[in-house]
Coordinates of C-alpha atoms in Angstrom, one line a residue:
Chain A
M1 CA -20.2 -31.0 25.2
T2 CA -22.6 -32.7 22.8
T3 CA -21.6 -36.2 21.1
V4 CA -22.2 -33.9 17.8
A5 CA -19.3 -31.4 19.0
I6 CA -17.1 -34.1 20.2
V7 CA -17.0 -36.0 16.8
A8 CA -17.1 -32.8 14.7
L9 CA -14.0 -31.6 16.6
A10 CA -12.2 -34.5 16.4
A11 CA -12.6 -34.8 12.5
G12 CA -11.4 -31.1 12.8
V13 CA -8.1 -32.4 14.8
W14 CA -7.6 -35.4 13.0
G15 CA -8.6 -34.6 9.5
Q16 CA -6.5 -31.3 9.6
R17 CA -3.5 -33.7 10.7
L18 CA -3.7 -36.2 7.9
A19 CA -4.4 -33.2 5.4
G20 CA -1.0 -31.6 6.6
M21 CA 0.7 -34.6 5.9
F22 CA -0.7 -35.9 3.1
L23 CA -2.1 -32.9 0.9
V24 CA -1.0 -29.7 2.2
G25 CA 3.1 -30.4 3.0
P26 CA 3.7 -31.4 -0.5
L27 CA 1.3 -28.4 -1.8
L28 CA 2.8 -25.8 0.3
D29 CA 6.3 -26.9 -0.6
R30 CA 5.5 -25.1 -3.8
R31 CA 3.7 -22.0 -2.2
P32 CA 5.7 -20.1 0.4
V33 CA 3.6 -17.2 1.0
L34 CA 0.5 -19.6 1.7
A35 CA 2.8 -21.8 4.0
Q36 CA 3.8 -18.7 5.9
A37 CA 0.3 -17.3 6.4
A38 CA -1.1 -20.8 7.6
S39 CA 1.8 -20.8 10.0
L40 CA 0.3 -17.5 11.5
I41 CA -3.1 -18.6 11.9
P42 CA -2.8 -20.4 15.2
A43 CA -0.6 -17.3 16.9
A44 CA -3.8 -15.0 15.9
V45 CA -6.6 -17.3 16.8
I46 CA -5.0 -18.9 20.1
C47 CA -4.7 -15.2 21.4
A48 CA -8.3 -14.4 20.7
V49 CA -9.1 -17.7 22.6
I50 CA -7.0 -16.3 25.4
V51 CA -8.9 -12.7 25.2
Q52 CA -12.6 -14.6 25.6
L53 CA -11.3 -16.6 28.2
S54 CA -9.6 -13.6 30.3
I55 CA -11.6 -10.3 30.1
A56 CA -14.5 -11.3 28.7
D57 CA -18.0 -11.9 30.5
G58 CA -20.9 -12.5 28.3
K59 CA -21.0 -9.5 25.8
S60 CA -19.1 -7.3 28.1
L61 CA -15.4 -6.9 28.8
V62 CA -14.3 -6.9 32.5
I63 CA -11.2 -6.7 34.0
D64 CA -11.1 -9.0 37.3
E65 CA -8.7 -11.7 39.0
R66 CA -8.4 -13.7 35.7
L67 CA -6.5 -10.8 33.9
A68 CA -4.0 -10.7 37.0
G69 CA -3.5 -14.5 36.6
L70 CA -2.7 -13.9 33.1
A71 CA -0.4 -11.1 33.4
V72 CA 1.8 -13.4 35.9
A73 CA 1.7 -16.3 33.1
G74 CA 2.9 -13.6 30.7
V75 CA 6.0 -13.0 32.6
L76 CA 6.4 -16.3 33.1
V77 CA 6.1 -17.3 29.6
W78 CA 8.6 -14.7 28.6
R79 CA 11.2 -15.6 30.9
K80 CA 10.5 -19.3 29.7
A81 CA 9.8 -21.1 32.9
P82 CA 8.3 -24.7 32.7
F83 CA 4.7 -25.0 31.7
I84 CA 3.4 -26.4 35.0
V85 CA 4.9 -23.5 36.8
I86 CA 2.9 -21.1 34.4
V87 CA -0.3 -22.9 34.8
V88 CA -0.3 -23.1 38.5
A89 CA 1.2 -19.8 39.2
A90 CA -1.4 -18.2 37.2
A91 CA -4.3 -19.9 38.8
A92 CA -2.8 -19.7 42.2
T93 CA -2.7 -15.6 41.4
T94 CA -6.3 -15.6 40.7
A95 CA -7.2 -17.8 43.6
A96 CA -5.1 -15.8 46.0
L97 CA -6.9 -12.3 44.9
R98 CA -10.2 -13.8 44.8
A99 CA -9.6 -15.2 48.6
I100 CA -8.9 -11.4 49.4
A101 CA -11.6 -9.8 47.8
Chain B
M1 CA -11.7 -30.1 33.8
I2 CA -12.6 -27.1 31.8
L3 CA -15.5 -29.2 30.3
L4 CA -16.6 -30.1 34.1
D5 CA -16.6 -26.3 34.9
A6 CA -18.9 -26.1 31.8
G7 CA -21.5 -28.6 33.2
T8 CA -20.2 -31.7 31.2
S9 CA -20.5 -34.8 32.8
L10 CA -17.5 -36.7 34.4
R11 CA -17.3 -39.6 31.9
R12 CA -17.9 -37.5 28.6
A13 CA -15.3 -34.9 29.7
W14 CA -12.6 -37.8 29.6
I15 CA -14.1 -39.3 26.4
A16 CA -14.1 -35.9 24.8
S17 CA -10.4 -35.1 25.7
A18 CA -9.3 -39.0 24.6
V19 CA -11.3 -38.9 21.3
I20 CA -10.4 -35.3 20.5
Y21 CA -7.0 -35.7 21.5
S22 CA -6.1 -31.7 21.6
A23 CA -6.6 -29.3 24.5
T24 CA -6.6 -26.4 22.3
S25 CA -9.6 -27.0 20.3
Q26 CA -11.5 -27.9 23.4
F27 CA -10.7 -24.5 25.1
A28 CA -11.6 -22.8 21.6
Y29 CA -15.2 -24.6 21.6
L30 CA -15.8 -24.1 25.1
A31 CA -14.6 -20.2 25.1
V32 CA -17.4 -19.9 22.7
V33 CA -20.0 -21.8 24.7
Q34 CA -19.6 -20.4 27.9
A35 CA -20.1 -16.8 26.2
G36 CA -23.4 -17.9 24.8
G37 CA -22.2 -18.5 21.4
S38 CA -24.2 -21.1 18.6
E39 CA -22.8 -24.7 18.4
L40 CA -21.9 -24.1 14.7
A41 CA -19.8 -21.0 16.1
A42 CA -18.4 -23.0 18.8
I43 CA -17.1 -26.1 16.4
A44 CA -15.7 -23.8 13.8
A45 CA -13.6 -21.9 16.4
G46 CA -12.6 -25.3 17.7
W47 CA -11.2 -26.2 13.7
I48 CA -9.7 -22.8 13.3
V49 CA -7.7 -23.3 16.4
A50 CA -6.6 -27.0 15.2
S51 CA -5.1 -25.6 12.1
R52 CA -2.0 -25.8 14.5
F53 CA -1.9 -29.4 14.3
G54 CA -2.5 -29.1 10.6
I55 CA 0.9 -27.1 10.5
L56 CA 2.6 -29.5 12.8
A57 CA 2.0 -32.2 10.6
V58 CA 3.4 -30.4 7.4
A59 CA 6.3 -29.6 9.4
I60 CA 7.1 -33.4 10.0
T61 CA 6.8 -34.3 6.6
R62 CA 10.6 -33.6 6.3
I63 CA 11.4 -36.6 9.0
F64 CA 8.7 -39.0 7.6
R65 CA 9.1 -39.5 3.8
D66 CA 7.7 -43.2 3.2
G67 CA 5.3 -45.6 4.9
V68 CA 1.5 -44.8 4.8
L69 CA 0.5 -45.7 7.9
L70 CA 3.6 -44.7 9.5
K71 CA 3.1 -41.3 8.2
A72 CA -0.5 -41.0 9.2
V73 CA 0.3 -42.3 12.9
A74 CA 3.0 -39.7 13.0
A75 CA 0.9 -37.0 11.7
V76 CA -2.2 -37.3 14.5
H77 CA 0.6 -37.3 17.3
A78 CA 2.6 -34.4 16.1
F79 CA 2.9 -31.7 18.8
D80 CA 4.9 -29.0 19.5
I81 CA 7.5 -30.7 21.5
N82 CA 7.8 -34.0 19.7
A83 CA 8.1 -32.4 16.1
G84 CA 10.6 -29.6 17.8
L85 CA 12.6 -32.4 19.0
G86 CA 12.7 -34.6 15.9
L87 CA 13.2 -31.5 13.7
A88 CA 16.3 -30.5 15.8
Q89 CA 18.2 -33.7 15.1
P90 CA 20.8 -34.0 12.4
D91 CA 19.3 -37.0 10.4
R92 CA 16.2 -38.5 9.8
S93 CA 16.9 -41.9 11.6
R94 CA 17.9 -40.0 15.1
A95 CA 15.3 -37.4 14.2
K96 CA 12.4 -40.3 14.0
R97 CA 13.9 -42.0 17.2
A98 CA 13.6 -38.5 19.2
F99 CA 10.1 -38.1 17.6
W100 CA 8.8 -41.5 18.7
A101 CA 10.4 -41.3 22.6
A102 CA 8.8 -37.8 23.2
T103 CA 5.6 -39.0 21.6
L104 CA 5.4 -41.8 24.0
A105 CA 6.2 -39.8 26.8
M106 CA 3.6 -37.1 25.7
M107 CA 0.7 -39.6 25.3
V108 CA 1.3 -41.2 28.8
G109 CA 1.3 -37.6 30.2
W110 CA -1.9 -36.7 28.2
F111 CA -3.8 -39.7 29.5
I112 CA -2.6 -39.1 33.1
G113 CA -3.1 -35.3 32.8
I114 CA -6.9 -35.8 31.7
T115 CA -7.9 -38.4 34.1
V116 CA -6.4 -36.7 37.2
G117 CA -7.7 -33.3 35.7
T118 CA -11.3 -34.7 35.4
F119 CA -11.5 -36.2 38.9
L120 CA -9.5 -33.5 40.4
G121 CA -12.1 -30.8 38.8
D122 CA -14.8 -33.2 40.2
V123 CA -13.8 -33.3 43.7
M124 CA -12.7 -29.5 43.7
G125 CA -16.4 -28.8 43.3
D126 CA -16.0 -24.8 42.8
T127 CA -13.1 -24.7 40.5
Q128 CA -13.5 -21.1 40.4
R129 CA -12.3 -20.4 43.9
F130 CA -9.1 -22.2 42.9
G131 CA -8.6 -20.0 39.7
I132 CA -8.7 -22.9 37.4
D133 CA -10.7 -20.6 35.3
A134 CA -7.3 -18.5 34.9
L135 CA -5.4 -21.9 34.2
F136 CA -6.8 -21.9 30.7
P137 CA -5.9 -18.8 29.3
A138 CA -2.2 -19.0 30.9
A139 CA -1.8 -22.5 29.2
L140 CA -2.9 -21.2 26.2
L141 CA -0.3 -18.2 26.5
A142 CA 2.6 -21.0 27.2
I143 CA 1.4 -23.0 23.8
V144 CA 1.6 -20.0 21.8
G145 CA 4.7 -18.2 23.4
N146 CA 7.3 -19.4 21.1
A147 CA 5.2 -18.0 18.0
L148 CA 5.1 -14.7 19.8
R149 CA 8.7 -14.6 19.9
T150 CA 9.0 -13.8 16.2
R151 CA 7.8 -10.5 15.0
N152 CA 5.3 -11.9 12.6
G153 CA 3.6 -14.3 15.2
L154 CA 3.5 -11.1 17.7
V155 CA 1.6 -9.0 15.0
A156 CA -0.6 -11.8 14.2
G157 CA -1.2 -12.5 17.6
A158 CA -1.9 -8.7 18.8
V159 CA -4.1 -8.0 16.0
G160 CA -6.2 -11.2 16.5
A161 CA -6.6 -10.5 20.0
L162 CA -7.4 -6.6 19.4
I163 CA -10.1 -8.0 16.5
C164 CA -11.5 -10.4 19.2
G165 CA -11.6 -8.0 22.3
L166 CA -13.1 -5.0 19.9
L167 CA -16.0 -7.4 18.5
I168 CA -16.6 -9.2 21.7
P169 CA -19.3 -6.4 22.8
V170 CA -20.7 -6.2 19.4
A171 CA -20.8 -9.5 17.4
P172 CA -22.5 -12.8 18.3
A173 CA -20.3 -15.0 20.6
G174 CA -18.1 -16.9 18.5
I175 CA -17.7 -14.6 15.5
P176 CA -14.7 -12.3 17.0
I177 CA -12.7 -15.7 17.5
I178 CA -13.2 -16.8 14.0
L179 CA -12.6 -13.4 12.5
S180 CA -9.3 -12.9 14.5
V181 CA -7.6 -14.5 11.6
G182 CA -7.5 -11.1 10.4
G183 CA -4.4 -11.1 12.7
V184 CA -2.3 -13.0 9.9
A185 CA -3.4 -10.6 7.1
A186 CA -2.2 -7.9 9.4
A187 CA 1.2 -9.5 9.9
I188 CA 1.8 -10.4 6.1
A189 CA 0.9 -6.9 4.9
L190 CA 3.0 -5.4 7.4
E191 CA 6.2 -7.4 6.1
R192 CA 5.4 -6.7 2.7
N193 CA 5.4 -3.1 3.5
D194 CA 8.8 -3.2 5.0
V195 CA 10.3 -5.0 1.9
T196 CA 9.0 -2.3 -0.6

């Protein structure tokens, strides 16, 4: 990760937090539709990042051991398992399948 | 840990985690870089994902009404857990106490976590063998889990994932993640349709 990237990402995170507290908070109080749209962005984008990390390999889509790990995580998230259980189970599932293959 | 996976040095990986203070933004950035995307697209993806924190800061404006410095410190520390705990309290003074207690616990956890993660990643060497690459999407799914329990969140997430999946083979790396915000439009359009 380049220094430029670290600084830019930090600025993005810290800046949006402060903007949320001091600028957007008061503004969104008066615009409910905008507030609703903003609240849905993380769900859409984080799901996209999940896709990128679990089924993409360069420019092609592949189904491999990563997807099995994600499926296990999906069930555990749905059953409201603790965070640490979810991530360890996902990694263990993927590692186990790789060991067999 | 994921940074080491992507070939970043030990010290730099720790500094990045400490300075950026957000795992999700780093995940988004690296997802794009690992897919061969440009630096700019990767940073853009990190920014969009960080909107989550802007929204959390908006949510806790209900708890923190006065004191510019206090509000600023609270804003940069708002995560799902402390914000949720704070907002669940019946009055503002109890909300503040719950928020700061959870914040302290999370900060300690974050710095222990990134330190252990950095060294563990170094010691393990081939992290793929241990399924570490499967750990990150699982962590993201856990983070977004509550949002997916609402109908709008589920539609936004599913359409966002679909957009990304469809675009990966055809669009330059990073663009699929950025365009996944279209999932938001889909969720809102669907809801409007219901109402009329």
